[in-house]
Coordinates of C-alpha atoms in Angstrom, one line a residue:
M325 CA -2.0 -21.4 44.1
T326 CA -4.4 -19.1 42.3
S327 CA -1.9 -16.7 40.8
W328 CA 1.3 -16.9 38.7
P329 CA 4.3 -14.8 39.8
D330 CA 5.7 -14.4 36.4
D331 CA 2.3 -13.2 34.8
P332 CA -0.2 -11.5 37.1
E333 CA -2.7 -11.6 34.3
A334 CA -2.6 -15.3 33.9
T335 CA -5.8 -17.3 34.5
A336 CA -4.2 -20.6 33.8
V337 CA -0.8 -22.1 33.3
I338 CA -0.1 -24.9 30.9
L339 CA 2.4 -27.0 33.0
E340 CA 2.9 -29.7 30.3
D341 CA 1.9 -30.2 26.6
V342 CA 3.4 -33.2 24.8
G343 CA 2.6 -34.4 21.4
E344 CA 3.9 -37.5 19.8
V345 CA 3.3 -38.4 16.1
E346 CA 4.2 -41.7 14.3
F347 CA 3.2 -43.5 11.1
V348 CA 1.5 -47.0 11.1
G349 CA -0.1 -49.2 8.5
D350 CA -0.5 -47.7 5.0
F351 CA 1.3 -44.5 6.2
N352 CA -1.5 -43.4 8.4
L353 CA -0.7 -40.8 11.2
V354 CA -1.3 -41.4 14.9
L355 CA -1.1 -38.4 17.2
K356 CA -1.0 -38.9 21.0
R357 CA -1.3 -35.8 23.2
F358 CA -1.1 -35.1 26.8
R359 CA -1.9 -31.8 28.5
R360 CA -1.6 -30.7 32.2
I361 CA -3.0 -27.4 33.1
K362 CA -3.1 -25.3 36.4
V363 CA -6.4 -23.5 36.7
L364 CA -5.8 -20.2 38.5
S365 CA -9.3 -18.5 38.4
R366 CA -12.9 -19.2 37.5
S367 CA -12.5 -17.0 34.4
A368 CA -10.4 -20.0 32.9
Y369 CA -13.2 -22.5 33.1
D370 CA -14.7 -21.8 29.7
D371 CA -11.3 -21.5 27.8
W372 CA -9.3 -24.1 29.5
G373 CA -11.6 -26.2 31.6
T374 CA -13.8 -27.0 28.6
I375 CA -11.9 -28.9 25.9
T376 CA -12.6 -29.0 22.3
I377 CA -10.9 -31.3 19.8
P378 CA -11.7 -30.6 16.2
Y379 CA -11.1 -33.2 13.5
Y380 CA -11.7 -34.0 9.8
A381 CA -14.7 -36.3 9.8
K382 CA -15.4 -36.2 5.9
D383 CA -14.9 -39.8 4.4
G384 CA -13.5 -40.9 7.7
G385 CA -10.4 -38.8 7.4
Q386 CA -9.8 -38.6 11.1
K387 CA -11.2 -40.1 14.4
V388 CA -10.4 -39.3 18.0
E389 CA -10.0 -42.1 20.5
S390 CA -8.8 -43.0 24.1
I391 CA -9.9 -39.8 25.7
Q392 CA -9.1 -39.7 29.5
G393 CA -9.1 -37.0 31.9
M394 CA -8.7 -36.1 35.6
T395 CA -9.0 -33.1 37.8
T396 CA -6.8 -32.9 41.0
N397 CA -7.7 -30.8 44.0
R398 CA -6.1 -30.0 47.4
E399 CA -8.9 -30.1 50.0
G400 CA -9.0 -27.9 53.1
D401 CA -7.6 -30.6 55.3
G402 CA -4.7 -31.0 53.0
S403 CA -5.8 -34.1 51.4
I404 CA -5.6 -34.8 47.6
T405 CA -8.7 -35.7 45.7
H406 CA -9.0 -36.9 42.0
A407 CA -12.2 -36.7 39.9
H408 CA -12.0 -38.6 36.6
L409 CA -13.7 -37.6 33.3
E410 CA -16.7 -40.0 32.6
D411 CA -17.5 -41.2 29.1
E412 CA -21.0 -39.7 29.4
S413 CA -19.5 -36.2 29.7
I414 CA -17.8 -36.5 26.3
F415 CA -19.9 -35.2 23.4
T416 CA -19.4 -35.2 19.6
E417 CA -20.8 -32.2 17.7
D418 CA -21.0 -31.3 14.0
V419 CA -19.0 -28.2 13.1
D420 CA -19.7 -28.1 9.3
R421 CA -20.0 -30.6 6.5
T422 CA -16.4 -31.5 6.8
Y423 CA -15.4 -31.2 10.4
R424 CA -16.7 -32.4 13.7
Q425 CA -15.4 -31.8 17.2
I426 CA -15.0 -33.7 20.5
R427 CA -16.2 -31.4 23.6
F428 CA -16.0 -32.1 27.2
T429 CA -15.7 -30.2 30.5
M430 CA -13.4 -31.4 33.1
P431 CA -15.1 -32.4 36.4
D432 CA -14.8 -30.7 39.7
L433 CA -13.2 -27.4 38.5
R434 CA -12.1 -25.1 41.2
P435 CA -9.6 -22.1 41.3
G436 CA -6.2 -23.8 42.0
C437 CA -7.1 -27.2 40.6
I438 CA -4.8 -29.2 38.1
I439 CA -6.5 -30.8 35.2
E440 CA -4.9 -33.3 32.8
Y441 CA -6.2 -35.1 29.8
R442 CA -4.9 -37.2 26.9
Y443 CA -6.3 -38.4 23.6
T444 CA -5.2 -40.1 20.4
V445 CA -6.1 -38.8 16.8
K446 CA -5.8 -41.3 14.0
S447 CA -5.6 -39.9 10.5
R448 CA -5.8 -41.7 7.1
G449 CA -2.9 -40.5 4.9
A450 CA 0.2 -38.5 5.5
T451 CA -1.1 -35.2 4.8
F452 CA -2.7 -34.6 8.2
L453 CA 0.6 -33.8 9.9
N454 CA -0.7 -30.6 11.5
S455 CA 1.4 -27.6 12.9
W456 CA 2.4 -27.9 16.6
E457 CA 2.0 -24.8 18.7
F458 CA 4.3 -24.5 21.7
G459 CA 2.6 -21.5 23.3
A460 CA -0.9 -20.1 23.9
S461 CA -2.8 -17.2 25.5
Q462 CA -1.5 -18.4 28.8
P463 CA 2.0 -19.2 30.1
T464 CA 3.3 -22.6 29.1
R465 CA 6.0 -24.2 31.4
R466 CA 7.0 -26.9 28.9
S467 CA 5.9 -27.9 25.5
E468 CA 7.3 -30.8 23.5
F469 CA 6.6 -32.3 20.1
V470 CA 8.1 -35.4 18.7
A471 CA 7.5 -36.5 15.0
T472 CA 8.9 -39.8 13.6
I473 CA 8.8 -39.6 9.9
P474 CA 9.7 -42.2 7.3
D475 CA 12.5 -41.2 5.1
N476 CA 10.5 -41.8 2.0
L477 CA 8.2 -38.9 3.0
E478 CA 9.8 -35.5 2.5
Y479 CA 8.2 -32.7 4.5
I480 CA 9.0 -29.1 4.5
M481 CA 9.3 -28.0 8.0
V482 CA 8.9 -24.2 8.8
K483 CA 9.5 -22.7 12.2
L484 CA 7.2 -19.7 12.7
G485 CA 6.4 -17.3 15.5
M486 CA 8.8 -16.4 18.4
T487 CA 10.7 -19.6 18.2
R488 CA 13.6 -20.1 20.7
F489 CA 13.7 -23.8 21.3
S490 CA 15.1 -25.2 24.6
S491 CA 16.2 -28.3 22.7
E492 CA 15.9 -29.5 19.1
T493 CA 17.2 -32.9 18.1
K494 CA 17.1 -35.1 14.9
K495 CA 18.0 -38.8 15.2
K496 CA 17.9 -41.8 12.8
A497 CA 15.6 -44.6 13.6
G498 CA 14.8 -48.0 12.1
W499 CA 11.6 -48.9 10.2
P500 CA 8.9 -50.1 12.5
S501 CA 7.2 -53.5 11.8
R502 CA 3.7 -51.8 12.3
L503 CA 4.3 -49.7 9.2
D504 CA 3.8 -51.2 5.7
G505 CA 6.9 -51.9 3.6
Y506 CA 8.8 -53.4 6.4
E507 CA 10.7 -56.0 4.3
S508 CA 11.3 -53.6 1.4
A509 CA 12.6 -51.0 3.8
L510 CA 15.1 -53.5 5.3
K511 CA 16.1 -54.6 1.8
Y512 CA 16.9 -50.9 0.6
G513 CA 18.1 -49.7 4.0
V514 CA 15.3 -47.1 4.4
G515 CA 14.6 -46.0 7.9
Q516 CA 13.0 -43.1 9.7
T517 CA 13.9 -39.8 11.4
R518 CA 12.9 -38.9 14.8
Y519 CA 12.6 -35.0 15.3
S520 CA 12.0 -33.5 18.7
W521 CA 11.4 -29.9 19.6
T522 CA 11.1 -28.6 23.3
M523 CA 10.3 -25.1 24.5
N524 CA 10.4 -24.1 28.3
N525 CA 8.7 -21.2 29.9
V526 CA 6.9 -19.7 27.0
P527 CA 5.3 -16.4 27.9
A528 CA 1.6 -15.8 27.1
I529 CA 0.8 -14.5 23.6
R530 CA -2.4 -12.3 24.0
E531 CA -4.2 -9.8 21.9
A532 CA -2.6 -6.4 22.1
E533 CA -2.8 -3.0 20.3
F534 CA -0.9 -2.8 17.0
I535 CA -0.4 -6.5 16.2
T536 CA -1.5 -8.5 13.2
T537 CA -2.9 -11.6 14.8
T538 CA -1.5 -13.6 17.8
G539 CA -1.1 -16.6 15.4
D540 CA 2.0 -14.8 13.8
Y541 CA 3.6 -14.8 17.2
I542 CA 2.8 -18.2 18.8
P543 CA 5.9 -20.4 18.3
R544 CA 5.0 -23.3 16.2
V545 CA 6.5 -25.7 13.7
R546 CA 4.5 -26.2 10.5
F547 CA 4.7 -29.2 8.2
Q548 CA 4.0 -29.6 4.4
L549 CA 4.3 -32.9 2.7
S550 CA 6.2 -32.1 -0.5
R551 CA 7.3 -35.4 -2.0
W552 CA 6.8 -39.2 -1.7
S553 CA 9.5 -41.6 -3.0
W554 CA 10.6 -45.2 -2.7
P555 CA 13.8 -46.9 -4.0
G556 CA 13.4 -48.3 -7.4
S557 CA 10.3 -46.1 -8.3
E558 CA 9.9 -42.6 -9.5
G559 CA 9.0 -40.1 -6.8
V560 CA 5.8 -38.2 -6.7
D561 CA 5.7 -34.3 -6.1
V562 CA 2.7 -33.6 -3.8
I563 CA 2.8 -29.7 -3.8
K564 CA 2.7 -27.5 -6.7
N565 CA 5.2 -24.9 -7.6
W566 CA 4.5 -21.1 -7.8
E567 CA 4.1 -21.2 -11.6
T568 CA 1.4 -23.8 -11.3
I569 CA -0.5 -21.8 -8.7
A570 CA -0.4 -18.6 -10.8
R571 CA -1.5 -20.6 -13.9
D572 CA -4.3 -22.3 -12.0
Y573 CA -5.6 -19.0 -10.7
R574 CA -5.4 -17.4 -14.2
D575 CA -7.2 -20.3 -15.8
N576 CA -9.9 -20.1 -13.1
M577 CA -10.5 -16.4 -13.3
R578 CA -14.1 -15.7 -14.3
S579 CA -14.9 -13.2 -16.9
C580 CA -18.0 -10.9 -17.6
P581 CA -18.5 -9.7 -21.2
A582 CA -20.7 -7.0 -20.0
A583 CA -18.1 -5.5 -17.7
E584 CA -15.4 -5.8 -20.4
G585 CA -17.6 -3.9 -22.8
V586 CA -17.8 -1.1 -20.2
A587 CA -14.1 -1.2 -19.9
K588 CA -13.5 -0.8 -23.7
K589 CA -16.0 2.1 -23.9
L590 CA -14.4 4.0 -20.8
A591 CA -11.0 3.5 -22.4
R592 CA -11.9 4.4 -26.0
D593 CA -11.1 8.1 -25.8
I594 CA -8.3 8.1 -23.1
A595 CA -4.8 7.9 -24.7
D596 CA -2.9 8.3 -21.3
P597 CA -2.6 4.7 -19.7
R598 CA -2.7 6.1 -16.1
E599 CA -5.8 8.1 -16.8
R600 CA -7.4 5.0 -18.2
M601 CA -6.5 3.1 -15.1
V602 CA -8.0 5.9 -12.9
A603 CA -11.1 6.0 -14.9
I604 CA -11.8 2.2 -14.6
F605 CA -10.8 2.2 -11.0
K606 CA -13.3 5.0 -10.2
Y607 CA -16.0 3.3 -12.1
V608 CA -15.6 0.0 -10.2
R609 CA -15.3 1.7 -6.9
R610 CA -18.4 3.9 -7.6
T611 CA -20.6 1.1 -8.9
M612 CA -19.6 -2.0 -6.9
S613 CA -20.2 -2.7 -3.2
V614 CA -19.2 -5.5 -1.1
D615 CA -22.0 -8.0 -0.3
R616 CA -21.5 -8.7 3.4
S617 CA -24.5 -11.0 3.7
G618 CA -22.6 -13.9 2.0
T619 CA -25.3 -14.5 -0.5
G620 CA -23.8 -12.5 -3.5
G621 CA -21.0 -13.1 -5.9
G622 CA -19.5 -16.5 -6.3
A623 CA -19.2 -18.4 -9.5
N624 CA -21.1 -16.0 -11.7
L625 CA -19.1 -12.8 -12.2
C626 CA -21.8 -11.3 -14.4
A627 CA -24.4 -11.7 -11.7
A628 CA -22.4 -9.8 -9.3
F629 CA -21.7 -7.1 -11.9
K630 CA -25.5 -6.9 -12.7
A631 CA -26.3 -6.7 -9.0
R632 CA -23.6 -4.1 -8.4
K633 CA -22.4 -6.1 -5.4
G634 CA -20.2 -9.2 -4.7
T635 CA -17.4 -10.5 -2.7
T636 CA -14.0 -8.6 -2.5
E637 CA -12.7 -11.2 -4.9
D638 CA -15.5 -10.5 -7.3
I639 CA -14.7 -6.8 -7.3
A640 CA -11.0 -7.5 -7.6
T641 CA -11.6 -9.8 -10.5
L642 CA -13.8 -7.2 -12.3
L643 CA -11.2 -4.6 -11.8
T644 CA -8.4 -6.7 -13.0
T645 CA -10.2 -8.0 -16.1
M646 CA -11.6 -4.5 -17.1
L647 CA -8.1 -3.0 -16.8
Q648 CA -6.9 -5.8 -19.1
K649 CA -9.5 -5.0 -21.7
A650 CA -8.4 -1.4 -21.6
D651 CA -5.0 -2.6 -22.8
L652 CA -3.3 -2.3 -19.5
Q653 CA -0.9 -4.8 -17.9
A654 CA -3.0 -5.9 -14.9
F655 CA -2.5 -9.0 -12.7
P656 CA -4.3 -10.4 -9.5
V657 CA -2.3 -10.3 -6.3
L658 CA -3.0 -12.9 -3.7
I659 CA -2.6 -11.9 -0.2
S660 CA -3.1 -13.0 3.3
T661 CA -4.9 -10.5 5.5
R662 CA -3.5 -9.3 8.8
K663 CA -6.0 -11.4 10.8
N664 CA -5.2 -14.4 8.6
G665 CA -1.6 -14.3 9.4
K666 CA 1.6 -13.5 7.6
P667 CA 2.0 -15.1 4.2
I668 CA 4.6 -18.0 3.8
D669 CA 6.8 -17.8 0.7
I670 CA 9.1 -20.6 1.6
Y671 CA 6.8 -23.2 -0.2
P672 CA 3.9 -23.0 -2.4
M673 CA 0.5 -23.0 -0.8
A674 CA -2.5 -21.5 -2.3
S675 CA -4.8 -22.0 0.7
Q676 CA -3.0 -19.3 2.8
F677 CA -4.5 -16.5 0.6
N678 CA -7.8 -15.0 1.5
R679 CA -8.0 -11.8 -0.5
V680 CA -7.2 -10.5 -4.0
L681 CA -5.6 -7.1 -4.9
T682 CA -4.8 -5.8 -8.5
L683 CA -1.3 -5.0 -9.8
V684 CA -1.0 -2.6 -12.8
L685 CA 2.2 -1.9 -14.7
I686 CA 2.6 1.4 -16.4
D687 CA 6.0 2.6 -17.6
D688 CA 7.8 0.4 -15.2
R689 CA 5.9 1.7 -12.3
E690 CA 3.7 -0.6 -10.2
Y691 CA 0.2 0.4 -8.9
L692 CA -1.4 -1.8 -6.3
L693 CA -5.2 -1.2 -6.3
D694 CA -8.3 -2.2 -4.5
A695 CA -11.7 -0.8 -5.5
S696 CA -14.0 -2.4 -2.8
D697 CA -14.4 0.6 -0.5
P698 CA -16.1 3.8 -1.9
Q699 CA -14.6 5.7 1.0
R700 CA -11.0 4.9 0.1
P701 CA -8.9 6.9 -2.4
M702 CA -7.0 5.1 -5.1
G703 CA -3.6 5.2 -3.5
L704 CA -4.8 3.7 -0.2
L705 CA -5.2 -0.1 0.2
P706 CA -7.4 -1.8 2.8
M707 CA -5.9 -1.7 6.3
E708 CA -6.3 -5.5 6.6
A709 CA -4.0 -5.8 3.4
M710 CA -1.1 -4.2 5.2
N711 CA 0.5 -7.5 5.9
G712 CA 4.1 -7.4 4.2
T713 CA 3.9 -9.1 0.8
G714 CA 1.6 -10.4 -1.9
F715 CA 1.9 -13.0 -4.7
V716 CA 1.6 -11.9 -8.2
A717 CA -0.4 -14.6 -10.0
D718 CA 1.4 -14.0 -13.3
P719 CA 2.2 -17.4 -14.9
D720 CA 4.8 -15.8 -17.0
D721 CA 6.6 -14.0 -14.1
P722 CA 5.2 -15.4 -10.8
R723 CA 6.7 -13.4 -8.0
W724 CA 6.3 -11.7 -4.6
V725 CA 5.8 -8.0 -4.3
D726 CA 6.1 -5.7 -1.2
I727 CA 2.8 -4.1 -0.2
P728 CA 3.7 -0.4 0.6
A729 CA 2.7 0.8 3.9
G730 CA 0.0 3.5 3.8
N731 CA 0.1 6.6 6.0
S732 CA -2.1 8.1 8.7
R733 CA -1.6 11.8 9.1
T734 CA -3.4 14.4 11.2
V735 CA -2.5 18.0 11.2
V736 CA -4.2 20.4 13.8
A737 CA -3.9 24.1 13.9
A738 CA -5.5 25.8 17.0
R739 CA -5.9 29.4 18.0
A740 CA -7.1 30.2 21.6
A741 CA -7.4 33.2 23.9
I742 CA -7.3 33.2 27.6
S743 CA -8.6 35.8 29.9
D744 CA -7.2 36.9 33.2
E745 CA -10.1 35.0 34.8
G746 CA -9.1 31.9 33.2
A747 CA -11.8 31.6 30.6
V748 CA -10.6 30.0 27.3
S749 CA -12.2 30.4 23.9
G750 CA -10.7 29.0 20.8
F751 CA -10.9 27.4 17.5
L752 CA -9.1 24.5 15.9
K753 CA -9.0 22.9 12.4
S754 CA -8.1 19.3 12.2
A755 CA -7.1 17.8 8.8
S756 CA -6.8 14.2 8.3
T757 CA -5.4 12.0 5.4
G758 CA -4.6 8.4 4.9
Y759 CA -6.0 6.0 7.3
A760 CA -7.0 8.6 9.8
A761 CA -9.3 10.1 7.3
L762 CA -10.7 6.7 6.2
Q763 CA -11.6 5.8 9.9
A764 CA -13.5 9.0 10.2
R765 CA -15.2 8.6 6.8
H766 CA -16.4 5.1 7.8
E767 CA -17.8 6.4 11.1
L768 CA -19.6 9.3 9.3
L769 CA -21.4 6.7 7.3
E770 CA -22.9 5.1 10.4
E771 CA -23.7 8.3 12.3
S772 CA -24.7 11.9 11.7
E773 CA -22.1 14.8 11.8
D774 CA -23.6 15.9 15.2
E775 CA -23.4 12.4 16.5
F776 CA -19.7 12.1 15.2
V777 CA -18.7 15.3 16.7
A778 CA -20.4 14.5 20.1
R779 CA -18.8 11.1 20.3
V780 CA -15.3 12.0 19.0
W781 CA -14.6 15.5 19.9
T782 CA -16.6 16.2 23.0
S783 CA -14.9 13.2 24.7
R784 CA -11.4 14.8 23.8
F785 CA -12.1 17.9 25.9
K786 CA -11.8 16.7 29.4
T787 CA -12.7 19.9 31.1
G788 CA -13.9 22.0 28.1
T789 CA -16.8 21.9 25.9
V790 CA -17.4 21.9 22.1
D791 CA -19.5 25.0 21.2
S792 CA -20.0 24.0 17.6
A793 CA -18.3 22.1 14.9
T794 CA -18.4 21.3 11.2
V795 CA -16.9 18.6 9.0
A796 CA -15.8 19.1 5.4
G797 CA -14.4 16.9 2.8
K798 CA -16.4 13.7 3.5
D799 CA -17.0 13.0 -0.2
S800 CA -13.7 14.4 -1.5
L801 CA -11.6 11.3 -1.2
D802 CA -8.4 12.8 -2.6
M803 CA -8.6 15.9 -0.2
P804 CA -8.1 16.0 3.6
L805 CA -11.0 15.4 6.0
V806 CA -11.3 18.6 7.8
T807 CA -13.1 19.1 11.2
S808 CA -13.4 22.7 12.4
V809 CA -14.2 23.1 16.2
H810 CA -15.1 26.1 18.2
F811 CA -14.5 25.3 21.9
S812 CA -14.5 26.8 25.4
D813 CA -12.4 25.7 28.4
A814 CA -11.3 26.9 31.7
A815 CA -7.8 27.3 33.2
T816 CA -6.9 27.3 36.8
V817 CA -6.3 30.5 38.5
D818 CA -4.6 30.8 41.8
P819 CA -6.5 33.4 43.7
N820 CA -3.6 34.3 45.9
T821 CA -0.8 34.8 43.3
R822 CA -3.1 35.2 40.2
R823 CA -1.1 32.8 38.4
I824 CA -2.9 30.9 35.6
Y825 CA -2.2 27.3 34.8
C826 CA -3.3 26.2 31.4
G827 CA -2.3 23.2 29.3
P828 CA -1.5 24.0 25.6
V829 CA -3.1 21.0 24.0
F830 CA -6.9 21.3 23.4
G831 CA -8.8 18.2 22.2
N832 CA -5.7 16.3 21.2
A833 CA -3.8 15.2 24.3
A834 CA -2.4 11.8 24.6
H835 CA -3.3 10.1 27.9
E836 CA -2.2 6.5 27.8
N837 CA 0.7 4.6 26.5
P838 CA -0.1 1.5 24.3
F839 CA 3.2 0.0 25.0
R840 CA 3.3 -1.2 28.4
P841 CA 6.5 -2.4 30.1
G842 CA 7.1 -6.0 29.6
R843 CA 5.4 -6.2 26.1
I844 CA 7.2 -9.0 24.1
L845 CA 5.2 -8.6 20.8
P846 CA 6.5 -6.2 18.0
A847 CA 4.4 -3.2 17.3
D848 CA 2.9 -3.6 13.8
F849 CA 1.0 -0.5 12.9
G850 CA 0.6 -1.4 9.2
F851 CA 1.1 2.3 8.4
T852 CA 3.5 5.1 9.0
L853 CA 2.2 7.8 11.4
E854 CA 2.3 11.7 11.6
K855 CA 0.5 13.8 14.3
S856 CA 1.1 17.4 14.3
Y857 CA -0.4 20.0 16.7
T858 CA 0.2 23.8 16.5
L859 CA -1.3 26.4 19.0
T860 CA -1.2 30.2 19.0
L861 CA -2.3 31.2 22.5
D862 CA -3.3 34.8 23.1
L863 CA -2.4 35.8 26.7
P864 CA -4.3 38.1 29.0
E865 CA -3.1 41.7 28.9
G866 CA -0.1 42.1 31.2
Y867 CA 0.7 38.2 31.4
A868 CA 3.7 36.4 30.2
L869 CA 5.1 32.8 30.7
E870 CA 6.7 32.4 34.0
T871 CA 9.3 30.0 32.5
I872 CA 9.6 29.1 28.9
P873 CA 9.6 25.4 28.3
K874 CA 12.7 24.0 26.7
D875 CA 12.5 22.5 23.3
I876 CA 12.5 18.8 23.0
R877 CA 13.5 16.4 20.3
F878 CA 13.5 12.8 21.0
V879 CA 14.8 10.6 18.0
L880 CA 14.1 6.9 17.7
P881 CA 17.0 4.6 16.7
D882 CA 17.8 4.0 13.1
S883 CA 15.7 7.1 12.1
A884 CA 12.6 5.3 12.9
G885 CA 10.8 8.5 13.9
Y886 CA 10.9 11.3 16.3
L887 CA 8.9 13.5 18.8
M888 CA 9.5 17.1 19.0
R889 CA 8.1 20.1 21.0
E890 CA 8.9 23.8 20.4
V891 CA 7.7 26.8 22.3
D892 CA 8.3 30.4 21.0
V893 CA 7.1 33.4 22.9
V894 CA 6.3 37.0 21.5
P895 CA 4.7 39.8 23.4
G896 CA 1.1 38.7 24.3
Q897 CA 1.4 35.3 22.5
V898 CA 2.9 31.8 23.0
H899 CA 3.4 29.6 20.0
F900 CA 3.4 25.8 20.7
H901 CA 4.2 23.1 18.2
R902 CA 4.4 19.3 19.0
E903 CA 5.0 16.7 16.2
L904 CA 5.1 12.8 16.3
V905 CA 6.4 11.0 13.3
L906 CA 6.8 7.1 13.2
A907 CA 8.6 6.7 9.9
R908 CA 8.3 2.9 9.8
P909 CA 5.1 0.7 10.0
R910 CA 6.7 -2.0 12.2
F911 CA 8.9 -1.9 15.3
E912 CA 10.6 -5.1 16.4
T913 CA 10.9 -6.2 19.9
N914 CA 14.3 -4.6 20.4
H915 CA 13.0 -1.2 19.5
L916 CA 9.9 -1.4 21.9
E917 CA 11.5 0.3 24.8
P918 CA 12.5 3.5 22.8
L919 CA 9.1 3.5 21.3
R920 CA 7.6 3.3 24.9
Q921 CA 9.7 6.1 26.0
C922 CA 8.6 8.2 23.1
Y923 CA 5.0 7.7 24.1
D924 CA 5.8 8.5 27.7
R925 CA 7.3 11.8 26.7
L926 CA 4.4 12.5 24.5
I927 CA 2.0 12.1 27.4
A928 CA 4.4 14.2 29.6
I929 CA 4.4 17.0 27.1
D930 CA 0.6 17.0 26.6
S931 CA 0.2 17.1 30.3
E932 CA 2.6 19.9 31.1
Q933 CA 1.0 23.2 32.1
F934 CA 1.9 26.7 31.0
V935 CA 2.3 29.0 34.1
L936 CA 1.2 32.6 33.3
V937 CA 2.2 35.4 35.6
K938 CA 1.8 39.1 35.6
H939 CA 4.9 40.9 33.9
S940 CA 6.0 42.3 37.3
T941 CA 6.6 38.7 38.6
A942 CA 7.7 37.0 35.4
G943 CA 11.1 35.3 35.6
Q944 CA 11.3 35.7 39.5

């Protein structure tokens, strides 16, 4: 078999993936894993035929042992052959100063073969109980994870992703003799608990448009050791609380007297607190840039301030501390970016955060700021920050805040005239704000205006041409980015009937639905969306619409958005208006079908042709 009926895109199928964890000796972890995989095509060789096993090598924290592997093939005569993994084909590689990895390629890989391998990971200490993932980028027939945990170790267990377990059990077990404290455990009646989770027929979780990261959707169980205890002794809390995380972050925040002096000078003559905030924000945005070389910033905030470049955290820290010196209530907000995964607020974990924003409180109103992009207006956060919530590192009031979704808005107004020979000449003005404008401004940094027009707008006219174009508002961040385009196109003329066929959407038609049937992942845009297109079409003398298209209004459930089309006719002109609004940034799986239908209708509307006829035949 070289294809999978339930998933035509599959290049491999994980037939079985079983992991079992137990504690031995001085509460050290032992993980035994077995995997069996059906390889369907050659394109799976790199990702699934070559195996890497990372491990924490520093101070002997982990080691990998007992690696075995075998590849099974069916020969042309029907016989079964087995090729075993040889020790000399197993390599150990350095990843960085902390991690190493085992790497091997399974022998005799062919389309249709079955590979299986097993290994053991031994870890020193109880903190290495890693997450178990029940799915992957290819379909999984069966995945099972078993963890037998001593009752004196308290773990927080969090189920993440698209978790629908086929079975989930929890059973009491005795204290094993291979684990330290056996006699004491018998004396106090301390045992273990055996947890087991199984998932069957897990669909592939692959990259798709409008998602955060596949890691947010792959079903998994995550473990965090929270407390160690023993009868007759005081327990030890292993993880911090949110107050401690906020205090630690505040205590470790760096300062820069030079930057603070600038803040005081900027704020000196500004009485209104919001104006002070705006002045300092614009100063930081104008003077600082992100050092993407990885060599700037770091421990010395003043060095970053002097160099006028640093990490995004450097810039956030400068903004926060400068706002504080301007007598404003400003706090760091720790976030996890979209590609880093959804933040977990169930238990305190500082390591999940990988970016910092700034929260300012003025008259009971909250402002979330990020000054790391000179192309982004103050009210617009980085797209990668659109990930739900952030943690306010305020020791006096540590809390989570919602990160408000931004907006992406494009309004197009077009005017075109069509001759009785089918020649179309027109002009349109496209005004973008929010993320639509931000994307264009970034692109205009990398290419000239002519290159931008040629790449973006010329490709939008499938049959027409861009005669000339200008872009305005590149440097006016609080104003729309406006592109003005003069264009020519050609309608289709039937020589026998003199009917003219002309589509009403010039340079803005939708052609592809990003939400294919069978999609299982929610749609997470990260922003609300507005797209409006209006056309005034001047008709040839003596022509009219053969049939006036009906108005359309398609409303998504729960007022999540709508699609509408209106066509009005006056003598010599047709007025066409189409508008798509998605009023929420995220659509769960149960709302995908209406969303897909909405985009199907959008494509149909944009593909529909006006039929123009002479007055004498109109309506016949």
